[in-house]
Amino acid sequence: MSGEIGLDGRDEPSRTAEDHVELLSELDSHDLALAMDLVESGDADVFDIDGEGDPDAVFPQSVASGGPTPSGVILWTRVDPERFDAETPLGVQVATDETFGDVVYDGVVTDGERIAAHDYTVKVDVDGRLDPDTEYCYRFVYDGVASRTGRCQTLPRPEDSPDSLRIAVLACQNYLNGYFPALGHVAEEDVDFVVHLGDFIYESGDGHFKGLGSYEYEGRELSLPSGYDRVRNLDDYRYLHRTYRSDRFLQRALESHTLIAGWDDHEMVNDVYWDSRADAPAGDHPRGDDPEFMTELVADAMHAWWEYMPARVEYDPNGESLQERFVLWRSLEFGDLVSLSLTDERLFRDPPREAIPTPDNVGPHREPPGRTMLGEEQREWLVDTIADSEAKWTVWADEVLTIPFRLGSGPLSVYPVQGGWDGYTRERLQVVEAIAAADVENFVTLTGDMHCYVAGYQQTSYPGRVTGGEGVAQGERIGVEFMTPAVTSLNAAEALHLTRGLRGRLTEPLLSKLVAAMNPHIEFFDSHNWGYSVVEFTREDCTYVGYGVDKTVDSMDGDRSVVVAYRVPDGVVNLVDVTDEYRS
């Protein structure tokens, strides 16, 4: 695919069929953590449980489930290395009740060497063994000790017609920048699934991703095995995943709900992108311009993520390209009610643009043809999946901001979120035009990354030149966008030291009104709170509720409040403010 010279040479895509060759080669050298085989147990003693056993001592990261299908899920745990014996089998049980009186499936993992090789993590796939649209309890049993009990949920069948779907949406949980009681509240939410849009970990052992208004949090210290303050190898990534997963609130959330996981940049490196000239990843890292180092580092990041996340990711070792080999992007059907598409917006994106993001510079007419965030194959898949959806609600789980975000007025404006779709406006226009042409009803994007609460409209065009032309007017509304806040990560108000006391009370409404005034397509904006959101889909409407949770208190005693709530009626692209309804 050839490109044109844009504002600077760095904007020029110069991809070939040989892209990602070195990363593919590096991945070939990794023993990636595919689901382990279960065998039927001929020894009932495997499931004999000592009631005095301590599950936290044997399973220090507890349990999790993910990758739901209509007939199963992926179950995950990690065994403590000091308690591990390769000759001792690991049992898995799935039941319809908490007492495990009605066990519907059990099996044994016997490959101790593979468990040890993957940092003592275990993933087992029970797809094909469970009933659709059903909640189950599950546990692991090792050397007489049962893990904590987890709950998992299967998908409805594609031909089913569920009345509702409730999901908790999460993003951006920096361990060093606050505590996780928000995740404790997620554990208690009556939701069907948890969707995580990325930044599950942050790749620093120091305060690189804090701001002027950030504080130190007792007990949140990190010390990377490499001795550096930024990740350097697989051991560092594994250490971060282990440490994050040791948080009790995070464990409760994953024990309570089945996870649908994507990723963003911090699972690898801040602002990671693909440098096609070097055929290597690059990004914000002390050695980010070293292609060989970055290739190895991103492969290590993918390796650790795969070990620790119960994600159903397609992997074909015989694929000729990375998009054929590794497919993070996927869609899930919740009967005929919701079609949910997740995308990978990091492994295939072109470098950021170096031009100042003024209205003149960000428009698609200023970008070279072929410049991409998704890559051609993924973009075509996304457009086809959304356009062909027959579900009541068509949802794109898009980890970065999709709609334009402007600061300023007229020619003095800037579009500062260049890591989102404002940095890839030509491809965004392609996607939006295809969705508009397909006349997709009830289109919703769920986004994260920007550490804010946002409710806004997807449109065919917007004022200014962000969608091309000399002065494009407000276009037709084609859908809505809901952004979930950060669990703890640095937001704009914290960066400016404006979140606490009188400063916070004065600036919170002011900033919200200013952003909405500068962006008429945005109905609500907040960058003073942290927490999570719950999105519910029914036959009649879609409702988004953004919750704020005090991250400075390492307990459930901290404040939890409704920051905002909006409802969208079936068949009408109109955001209705229902915040008072949820606060009462």
Coordinates of C-alpha atoms in Angstrom, one line a residue:
M1 CA 0.0 0.0 0.0
S2 CA 1.6 3.2 -1.0
G3 CA 1.0 6.7 0.5
E4 CA 1.5 10.3 -0.2
I5 CA 3.7 12.9 1.5
G6 CA 1.6 14.6 4.1
L7 CA 2.5 17.4 6.5
D8 CA 5.7 15.6 7.3
G9 CA 7.4 12.4 6.2
R10 CA 6.3 10.6 9.4
D11 CA 2.7 10.7 8.3
E12 CA 3.4 8.6 5.2
P13 CA 2.3 4.9 5.5
S14 CA 4.7 2.6 3.7
R15 CA 3.3 -0.8 4.5
T16 CA 4.0 -4.0 2.6
A17 CA 3.0 -7.6 2.9
E18 CA 6.1 -8.2 4.9
D19 CA 5.0 -6.0 7.9
H20 CA 5.5 -7.3 11.4
V21 CA 8.0 -10.0 10.2
E22 CA 10.4 -9.6 13.2
L23 CA 7.6 -9.5 15.7
L24 CA 6.1 -12.7 14.2
S25 CA 9.6 -14.3 14.4
E26 CA 9.9 -13.2 18.0
L27 CA 6.4 -14.6 18.9
D28 CA 7.4 -17.9 17.3
S29 CA 10.1 -18.2 20.0
H30 CA 7.6 -17.8 22.8
D31 CA 5.7 -20.7 24.3
L32 CA 2.3 -18.8 24.4
A33 CA -0.2 -19.7 27.0
L34 CA -3.0 -21.5 25.1
A35 CA -5.7 -23.2 27.1
M36 CA -4.5 -26.4 28.8
D37 CA -6.0 -29.8 28.2
L38 CA -8.3 -31.3 30.8
V39 CA -8.5 -35.0 31.3
E40 CA -11.2 -37.0 33.1
S41 CA -10.1 -37.8 36.7
G42 CA -10.1 -41.4 37.6
D43 CA -9.1 -40.5 41.1
A44 CA -11.8 -38.9 43.2
D45 CA -9.2 -37.9 45.8
V46 CA -8.2 -35.0 43.6
F47 CA -11.4 -33.3 44.7
D48 CA -11.1 -34.1 48.4
I49 CA -11.0 -30.8 50.2
D50 CA -9.4 -29.9 53.5
G51 CA -11.8 -27.4 55.1
E52 CA -8.9 -25.9 57.0
G53 CA -7.0 -25.1 53.8
D54 CA -6.2 -21.4 53.0
P55 CA -7.2 -20.6 49.4
D56 CA -5.1 -17.4 49.4
A57 CA -2.0 -19.3 50.2
V58 CA -2.4 -21.7 47.3
F59 CA -4.1 -19.4 44.8
P60 CA -2.7 -16.0 45.6
Q61 CA -4.2 -14.3 42.5
S62 CA -7.6 -16.1 43.1
V63 CA -9.6 -17.1 40.0
A64 CA -11.2 -15.5 36.9
S65 CA -13.3 -16.4 33.9
G66 CA -13.5 -14.9 30.4
G67 CA -14.0 -15.5 26.7
P68 CA -17.7 -16.5 27.0
T69 CA -19.5 -18.5 24.4
P70 CA -23.0 -20.0 24.4
S71 CA -21.5 -23.2 25.6
G72 CA -18.6 -22.3 27.8
V73 CA -15.9 -19.9 29.2
I74 CA -12.2 -19.9 29.8
L75 CA -11.3 -20.5 33.5
W76 CA -8.1 -19.0 35.0
T77 CA -6.0 -19.3 38.1
R78 CA -2.5 -19.2 39.4
V79 CA -0.9 -21.6 41.8
D80 CA 1.6 -20.3 44.4
P81 CA 5.1 -21.4 43.2
E82 CA 6.1 -22.4 46.7
R83 CA 3.2 -24.8 47.0
F84 CA 3.5 -26.1 43.5
D85 CA 4.6 -29.7 42.7
A86 CA 4.6 -30.7 39.1
E87 CA 3.4 -34.2 40.0
T88 CA 0.3 -33.0 41.8
P89 CA -2.8 -32.7 39.6
L90 CA -4.9 -29.6 39.5
G91 CA -8.7 -30.2 39.6
V92 CA -11.4 -28.0 38.1
Q93 CA -15.1 -28.1 39.0
V94 CA -18.1 -26.3 37.5
A95 CA -21.4 -26.5 39.2
T96 CA -24.9 -25.0 39.2
D97 CA -24.7 -24.2 42.9
E98 CA -22.3 -22.6 45.5
T99 CA -22.0 -25.9 47.5
F100 CA -21.0 -27.8 44.4
G101 CA -23.7 -30.4 45.1
D102 CA -24.6 -30.3 41.4
V103 CA -21.3 -30.6 39.5
V104 CA -21.9 -30.4 35.8
Y105 CA -18.3 -30.8 34.8
D106 CA -15.0 -31.7 36.4
G107 CA -11.6 -32.4 35.0
V108 CA -7.9 -32.4 35.8
V109 CA -4.8 -30.6 34.5
T110 CA -1.8 -32.9 34.7
D111 CA 0.8 -31.0 32.7
G112 CA 2.7 -29.6 35.6
E113 CA 5.7 -28.5 33.4
R114 CA 3.5 -26.2 31.3
I115 CA 2.0 -24.7 34.4
A116 CA 5.4 -23.9 35.7
A117 CA 6.5 -22.6 32.3
H118 CA 3.7 -20.0 32.3
D119 CA 4.5 -18.4 35.7
Y120 CA 2.3 -21.0 37.3
T121 CA -0.8 -19.7 35.6
V122 CA -3.5 -22.0 34.3
K123 CA -6.2 -21.5 31.6
V124 CA -8.7 -24.2 30.8
D125 CA -11.4 -23.9 28.2
V126 CA -14.8 -25.5 29.0
D127 CA -16.3 -24.4 25.7
G128 CA -18.8 -27.1 24.5
R129 CA -19.5 -28.3 28.0
L130 CA -22.0 -25.8 29.5
D131 CA -25.5 -24.6 28.7
P132 CA -26.3 -21.2 27.1
D133 CA -27.3 -18.1 29.0
T134 CA -26.5 -19.7 32.4
E135 CA -24.6 -18.7 35.5
Y136 CA -22.3 -21.3 37.0
C137 CA -20.0 -21.6 40.0
Y138 CA -16.5 -22.9 39.5
R139 CA -13.4 -23.6 41.5
F140 CA -9.9 -25.1 41.3
V141 CA -8.7 -27.7 43.7
Y142 CA -5.0 -28.3 44.4
D143 CA -3.5 -30.6 47.0
G144 CA -6.7 -30.7 49.1
V145 CA -7.2 -26.9 49.0
A146 CA -10.1 -25.3 47.1
S147 CA -9.7 -21.9 45.5
R148 CA -12.2 -19.1 46.2
T149 CA -15.5 -19.8 44.3
G150 CA -15.9 -17.9 41.1
R151 CA -19.1 -17.2 39.1
C152 CA -19.1 -17.4 35.3
Q153 CA -21.8 -16.7 32.7
T154 CA -22.3 -18.1 29.3
L155 CA -23.7 -16.2 26.3
P156 CA -27.2 -16.7 25.0
R157 CA -27.5 -18.5 21.7
P158 CA -27.5 -16.2 18.6
E159 CA -31.1 -17.1 17.9
D160 CA -32.3 -16.3 21.5
S161 CA -34.1 -13.1 22.4
P162 CA -33.0 -12.0 25.9
D163 CA -34.9 -9.1 27.5
S164 CA -31.8 -7.3 28.7
L165 CA -28.0 -7.2 29.0
R166 CA -26.2 -5.3 31.7
I167 CA -22.4 -4.9 31.5
A168 CA -19.9 -3.1 33.7
V169 CA -17.4 -1.2 31.6
L170 CA -13.8 -0.6 33.0
A171 CA -10.6 1.1 31.8
C172 CA -7.3 2.5 33.0
Q173 CA -6.4 1.2 36.5
N174 CA -3.0 2.5 37.5
Y175 CA -2.0 0.6 40.7
L176 CA 0.4 3.4 41.8
N177 CA -2.2 6.2 41.4
G178 CA -4.9 5.0 43.8
Y179 CA -6.8 2.2 45.4
F180 CA -9.4 -0.1 43.7
P181 CA -12.6 0.1 45.7
A182 CA -14.4 0.9 42.5
L183 CA -13.7 -2.7 41.5
G184 CA -15.2 -3.9 44.8
H185 CA -18.4 -2.1 43.8
V186 CA -18.3 -3.7 40.4
A187 CA -18.1 -7.1 42.2
E188 CA -21.4 -6.2 43.9
E189 CA -23.2 -4.9 40.7
D190 CA -25.9 -7.0 39.2
V191 CA -24.3 -7.3 35.8
D192 CA -24.0 -10.1 33.3
F193 CA -20.4 -9.4 32.2
V194 CA -17.5 -7.0 32.7
V195 CA -16.0 -5.4 29.6
H196 CA -12.5 -4.1 30.1
L197 CA -11.3 -1.6 27.4
G198 CA -7.6 -1.7 28.3
D199 CA -4.8 -0.4 30.5
F200 CA -5.4 -3.3 32.9
I201 CA -1.8 -2.7 34.0
Y202 CA 0.7 0.2 33.7
E203 CA 4.2 -0.5 32.6
S204 CA 6.0 1.6 35.2
G205 CA 7.2 0.9 38.7
D206 CA 7.6 4.6 39.4
G207 CA 5.4 7.7 39.0
H208 CA 5.7 8.3 35.3
F209 CA 2.0 8.4 34.8
K210 CA 1.1 10.7 37.7
G211 CA 0.6 14.5 37.6
L212 CA 0.8 17.7 39.6
G213 CA -2.2 16.7 41.7
S214 CA -1.3 13.1 42.3
Y215 CA -0.6 11.7 45.7
E216 CA 1.4 8.8 47.1
Y217 CA -0.7 5.8 48.3
E218 CA 0.6 3.6 51.2
G219 CA 1.1 0.0 50.2
R220 CA 1.2 0.8 46.5
E221 CA 4.9 0.5 46.0
L222 CA 6.3 -1.5 43.1
S223 CA 9.8 -2.8 42.4
L224 CA 10.4 -4.3 38.9
P225 CA 12.6 -7.4 38.9
S226 CA 14.8 -5.8 36.3
G227 CA 15.7 -3.0 38.6
Y228 CA 14.6 -0.3 36.2
D229 CA 11.6 2.0 36.7
R230 CA 10.1 1.0 33.3
V231 CA 9.5 -2.5 32.0
R232 CA 12.5 -4.2 30.3
N233 CA 11.5 -7.9 29.9
L234 CA 8.9 -10.7 30.5
D235 CA 9.7 -10.9 34.2
D236 CA 8.7 -7.3 34.7
Y237 CA 5.4 -7.7 32.9
R238 CA 4.6 -10.9 34.9
Y239 CA 5.5 -9.1 38.1
L240 CA 3.1 -6.3 37.3
H241 CA 0.2 -8.7 36.4
R242 CA 0.8 -10.7 39.5
T243 CA 0.8 -7.6 41.7
Y244 CA -2.3 -6.0 40.2
R245 CA -4.1 -9.4 40.4
S246 CA -3.2 -9.5 44.1
D247 CA -5.5 -6.6 44.9
R248 CA -8.5 -8.0 46.7
F249 CA -11.0 -5.6 45.1
L250 CA -9.8 -6.6 41.6
Q251 CA -10.0 -10.2 42.6
R252 CA -13.6 -9.9 43.8
A253 CA -14.6 -8.3 40.5
L254 CA -13.1 -11.1 38.5
E255 CA -14.4 -13.8 40.8
S256 CA -17.9 -12.3 40.5
H257 CA -18.2 -11.7 36.7
T258 CA -17.0 -13.1 33.4
L259 CA -14.5 -10.8 31.7
I260 CA -14.5 -9.7 28.1
A261 CA -11.1 -8.2 27.7
G262 CA -9.4 -5.9 25.2
W263 CA -6.2 -4.0 25.6
D264 CA -4.8 -0.5 25.1
D265 CA -1.3 0.8 25.2
H266 CA -0.1 0.4 28.8
E267 CA -0.3 -3.4 28.6
M268 CA 2.7 -2.9 26.3
V269 CA 4.2 0.6 26.3
N270 CA 2.6 4.1 26.5
D271 CA 1.5 5.4 23.2
V272 CA 2.7 2.3 21.3
Y273 CA 2.3 2.3 17.6
W274 CA 3.8 0.4 14.6
D275 CA 6.8 2.0 12.9
S276 CA 6.5 0.5 9.4
R277 CA 9.9 1.9 8.4
A278 CA 11.7 -0.1 11.1
D279 CA 9.0 -2.9 10.9
A280 CA 8.9 -2.7 14.7
P281 CA 6.8 -1.3 17.5
A282 CA 7.8 2.1 19.0
G283 CA 6.4 4.2 21.7
D284 CA 7.1 6.2 24.9
H285 CA 9.9 4.2 26.5
P286 CA 13.6 5.0 27.2
R287 CA 14.5 2.6 24.4
G288 CA 11.4 3.3 22.3
D289 CA 13.5 4.0 19.2
D290 CA 15.4 0.7 19.4
P291 CA 13.5 -1.6 17.0
E292 CA 15.1 -4.9 18.1
F293 CA 14.5 -4.1 21.8
M294 CA 10.9 -2.9 21.2
T295 CA 10.1 -6.0 19.2
E296 CA 11.3 -8.2 22.0
L297 CA 9.5 -6.1 24.6
V298 CA 6.1 -6.1 22.9
A299 CA 6.4 -9.8 22.4
D300 CA 7.1 -10.2 26.1
A301 CA 4.1 -8.0 26.8
M302 CA 1.8 -10.1 24.6
H303 CA 3.2 -13.2 26.2
A304 CA 2.4 -12.0 29.8
W305 CA -1.0 -10.6 28.9
W306 CA -1.9 -13.9 27.3
E307 CA -0.9 -15.8 30.5
Y308 CA -2.8 -13.6 32.8
M309 CA -6.0 -12.7 30.9
P310 CA -8.7 -15.3 30.3
A311 CA -9.3 -13.9 26.8
R312 CA -10.6 -15.9 23.9
V313 CA -8.0 -14.8 21.3
E314 CA -7.6 -16.5 17.9
Y315 CA -4.0 -17.6 17.3
D316 CA -2.9 -19.3 14.1
P317 CA 0.9 -20.1 14.2
N318 CA 0.8 -20.7 10.4
G319 CA -0.6 -17.2 9.6
E320 CA 1.5 -15.3 7.1
S321 CA 0.8 -11.9 8.6
L322 CA 0.3 -10.7 12.2
Q323 CA -3.4 -9.9 11.4
E324 CA -3.7 -13.6 10.3
R325 CA -1.7 -14.9 13.1
F326 CA -3.0 -13.0 16.1
V327 CA -6.6 -11.8 16.2
L328 CA -7.5 -9.8 19.3
W329 CA -10.4 -8.2 17.5
R330 CA -13.6 -10.2 17.7
S331 CA -17.4 -9.9 18.0
L332 CA -19.9 -11.4 20.5
E333 CA -23.6 -11.9 20.0
F334 CA -25.9 -11.6 23.0
G335 CA -28.8 -13.3 21.2
D336 CA -30.6 -10.8 18.9
L337 CA -30.4 -8.0 21.5
V338 CA -26.7 -6.9 21.3
S339 CA -23.9 -7.4 18.9
L340 CA -20.6 -6.3 20.5
S341 CA -17.4 -5.7 18.4
L342 CA -14.0 -5.2 20.1
T343 CA -11.0 -3.9 18.1
D344 CA -7.2 -3.9 18.5
E345 CA -6.1 -0.3 18.0
R346 CA -2.4 -0.6 18.9
L347 CA -0.6 -3.3 17.0
F348 CA -1.5 -1.9 13.5
R349 CA -1.7 1.9 14.0
D350 CA 0.6 4.3 12.1
P351 CA 2.8 6.7 14.0
P352 CA 1.3 9.8 15.6
R353 CA 1.3 12.9 13.5
E354 CA 3.8 15.6 14.3
A355 CA 1.9 18.6 13.1
I356 CA 0.2 20.9 15.7
P357 CA -3.4 19.5 15.8
T358 CA -5.2 22.7 14.7
P359 CA -8.5 22.6 12.7
D360 CA -6.5 23.0 9.5
N361 CA -4.1 20.2 10.2
V362 CA -6.3 17.4 11.7
G363 CA -8.7 17.1 8.8
P364 CA -8.7 13.9 6.6
H365 CA -7.8 16.0 3.6
R366 CA -4.4 16.6 5.4
E367 CA -3.7 12.9 5.9
P368 CA -2.0 10.6 3.3
P369 CA -4.3 7.9 1.9
G370 CA -3.8 4.6 3.7
R371 CA -2.9 6.0 7.1
T372 CA -4.6 3.7 9.7
M373 CA -5.2 2.8 13.2
L374 CA -6.9 -0.5 12.5
G375 CA -5.1 -1.9 9.5
E376 CA -7.0 -2.7 6.3
E377 CA -8.2 -6.2 7.2
Q378 CA -9.5 -5.2 10.6
R379 CA -11.2 -2.1 9.3
E380 CA -13.0 -4.1 6.7
W381 CA -14.0 -6.7 9.3
L382 CA -15.3 -4.0 11.6
V383 CA -17.3 -2.1 9.0
D384 CA -18.8 -5.4 7.7
T385 CA -19.7 -6.6 11.2
I386 CA -21.4 -3.4 12.2
A387 CA -23.2 -2.9 8.8
D388 CA -24.4 -6.5 8.8
S389 CA -25.6 -6.6 12.4
E390 CA -29.2 -7.6 12.8
A391 CA -29.2 -7.1 16.6
K392 CA -31.4 -4.6 18.3
W393 CA -28.3 -2.7 19.5
T394 CA -25.0 -2.6 17.6
V395 CA -22.0 -1.8 19.9
W396 CA -18.4 -1.0 19.1
A397 CA -16.1 -1.4 22.2
D398 CA -13.5 1.0 21.0
E399 CA -10.7 1.6 23.5
V400 CA -10.0 5.2 22.5
L401 CA -12.1 8.3 22.0
T402 CA -14.0 8.1 18.7
I403 CA -15.8 11.4 18.4
P404 CA -13.9 14.7 17.9
F405 CA -12.7 16.5 21.0
R406 CA -11.9 20.2 20.6
L407 CA -10.4 22.8 23.0
G408 CA -10.8 26.4 22.0
S409 CA -12.9 28.2 19.4
G410 CA -12.6 28.6 15.7
P411 CA -9.1 28.8 14.2
L412 CA -7.6 28.9 17.7
S413 CA -8.9 25.4 18.4
V414 CA -6.7 22.4 19.0
Y415 CA -7.6 18.7 19.0
P416 CA -5.4 17.4 21.8
V417 CA -6.4 13.8 21.9
Q418 CA -4.2 12.6 19.0
G419 CA -3.9 9.1 20.4
G420 CA -7.7 8.8 19.7
W421 CA -9.5 9.0 16.4
D422 CA -8.8 12.8 16.0
G423 CA -5.3 11.6 15.1
Y424 CA -6.7 9.3 12.4
T425 CA -9.4 11.3 10.8
R426 CA -9.2 9.9 7.3
E427 CA -9.8 6.3 8.5
R428 CA -12.5 7.5 10.9
L429 CA -14.3 9.1 8.0
Q430 CA -14.2 5.8 6.1
V431 CA -15.7 4.0 9.0
V432 CA -18.4 6.6 9.8
E433 CA -19.4 6.9 6.1
A434 CA -19.8 3.1 5.8
I435 CA -21.9 3.0 9.0
A436 CA -24.1 5.9 7.8
A437 CA -24.6 4.3 4.4
A438 CA -25.7 1.0 6.0
D439 CA -28.3 3.0 8.0
V440 CA -27.3 1.1 11.2
E441 CA -30.0 1.7 13.9
N442 CA -29.2 1.9 17.6
F443 CA -25.4 2.2 17.2
V444 CA -23.4 2.7 20.4
T445 CA -19.7 3.2 20.9
L446 CA -18.2 2.4 24.4
T447 CA -14.8 4.0 24.8
G448 CA -12.1 4.6 27.5
D449 CA -8.5 5.7 27.5
M450 CA -9.1 9.5 28.2
H451 CA -10.0 9.0 31.9
C452 CA -13.2 11.0 31.7
Y453 CA -17.0 10.5 31.6
V454 CA -18.4 11.4 28.2
A455 CA -21.8 11.2 26.6
G456 CA -22.0 12.4 23.1
Y457 CA -23.2 11.9 19.5
Q458 CA -21.6 10.0 16.6
Q459 CA -22.2 12.2 13.6
T460 CA -21.5 12.1 9.8
S461 CA -19.7 15.5 10.2
Y462 CA -18.8 18.1 12.7
P463 CA -18.1 21.9 12.6
G464 CA -14.6 22.8 11.6
R465 CA -12.4 20.8 9.3
V466 CA -12.0 17.7 11.5
T467 CA -14.1 15.8 9.0
G468 CA -12.8 17.7 5.9
G469 CA -14.0 20.6 3.9
E470 CA -13.8 24.3 4.4
G471 CA -16.3 24.6 7.3
V472 CA -18.4 21.5 7.8
A473 CA -21.7 21.9 9.6
Q474 CA -23.2 19.6 12.2
G475 CA -24.0 16.4 10.4
E476 CA -26.6 13.7 10.8
R477 CA -26.6 11.8 14.1
I478 CA -25.8 8.1 13.5
G479 CA -25.2 6.9 17.1
V480 CA -24.1 7.7 20.6
E481 CA -20.8 7.4 22.5
F482 CA -20.3 6.7 26.2
M483 CA -16.9 6.9 27.7
T484 CA -16.2 5.0 30.9
P485 CA -13.9 6.8 33.4
A486 CA -10.6 5.6 34.7
V487 CA -10.6 3.4 37.8
T488 CA -7.6 5.4 39.2
S489 CA -5.5 6.8 36.3
L490 CA -4.5 10.4 35.9
N491 CA -7.3 12.6 34.6
A492 CA -7.2 16.2 33.4
A493 CA -8.3 17.8 36.7
E494 CA -5.8 15.8 38.7
A495 CA -3.0 16.7 36.3
L496 CA -3.8 20.4 37.1
H497 CA -4.3 19.8 40.8
L498 CA -8.0 20.7 40.7
T499 CA -9.7 17.7 42.1
R500 CA -9.8 18.3 45.8
G501 CA -11.6 20.8 48.2
L502 CA -12.8 24.1 46.9
R503 CA -10.7 23.9 43.8
G504 CA -12.6 20.8 42.8
R505 CA -16.1 22.0 43.6
L506 CA -15.5 25.2 41.6
T507 CA -13.8 23.8 38.6
E508 CA -15.8 20.6 38.1
P509 CA -19.0 22.3 36.7
L510 CA -17.0 24.9 34.9
L511 CA -14.8 22.4 33.0
S512 CA -17.9 20.3 32.1
K513 CA -19.7 23.3 30.7
L514 CA -16.7 24.6 28.8
V515 CA -16.0 21.3 27.1
A516 CA -19.7 20.9 26.1
A517 CA -19.8 24.5 24.7
M518 CA -16.7 23.8 22.6
N519 CA -18.1 20.5 21.4
P520 CA -21.8 20.8 20.6
H521 CA -22.0 17.0 19.9
I522 CA -20.9 16.3 23.5
E523 CA -23.8 16.4 26.0
F524 CA -21.8 15.6 29.1
F525 CA -18.1 15.7 30.2
D526 CA -16.5 15.2 33.5
S527 CA -12.8 14.9 34.3
H528 CA -12.9 15.2 38.1
N529 CA -13.9 11.7 39.2
W530 CA -12.9 8.1 38.9
G531 CA -14.9 4.9 38.9
Y532 CA -16.7 2.8 36.4
S533 CA -19.9 2.7 34.3
V534 CA -22.8 0.3 33.9
V535 CA -24.5 0.1 30.5
E536 CA -27.9 -1.7 30.2
F537 CA -29.5 -2.7 26.9
T538 CA -33.2 -3.6 26.8
R539 CA -35.8 -3.9 24.0
E540 CA -36.9 -0.3 24.8
D541 CA -33.7 1.6 25.5
C542 CA -30.0 1.7 26.4
T543 CA -28.9 3.3 29.7
Y544 CA -25.5 4.5 30.7
V545 CA -24.7 5.2 34.4
G546 CA -21.3 6.6 35.4
Y547 CA -20.4 6.0 39.0
G548 CA -17.7 7.9 40.9
V549 CA -15.8 6.1 43.6
D550 CA -13.2 7.6 46.0
K551 CA -9.9 6.1 45.0
T552 CA -8.1 7.5 48.1
V553 CA -9.6 5.0 50.5
D554 CA -8.6 1.4 50.4
S555 CA -11.9 0.1 51.6
M556 CA -15.6 0.0 50.6
D557 CA -16.2 2.8 53.1
G558 CA -15.3 5.6 50.6
D559 CA -17.8 7.7 48.8
R560 CA -19.6 6.2 45.8
S561 CA -22.0 8.4 43.8
V562 CA -23.8 8.6 40.5
V563 CA -21.9 11.2 38.4
V564 CA -24.1 11.0 35.4
A565 CA -26.8 8.9 33.7
Y566 CA -28.2 9.0 30.1
R567 CA -30.8 7.0 28.3
V568 CA -31.2 6.4 24.6
P569 CA -34.6 5.2 23.3
D570 CA -34.9 2.4 20.8
G571 CA -34.8 3.8 17.3
V572 CA -34.1 7.4 18.3
V573 CA -30.6 8.9 18.4
N574 CA -31.3 11.2 21.4
L575 CA -29.5 11.3 24.7
V576 CA -32.0 11.8 27.6
D577 CA -30.5 13.0 30.9
V578 CA -31.8 10.6 33.7
T579 CA -29.2 11.4 36.3
D580 CA -31.7 12.6 38.9
E581 CA -33.6 9.3 38.5
Y582 CA -30.5 7.3 39.5
R583 CA -29.5 9.7 42.3
S584 CA -32.8 9.5 44.0

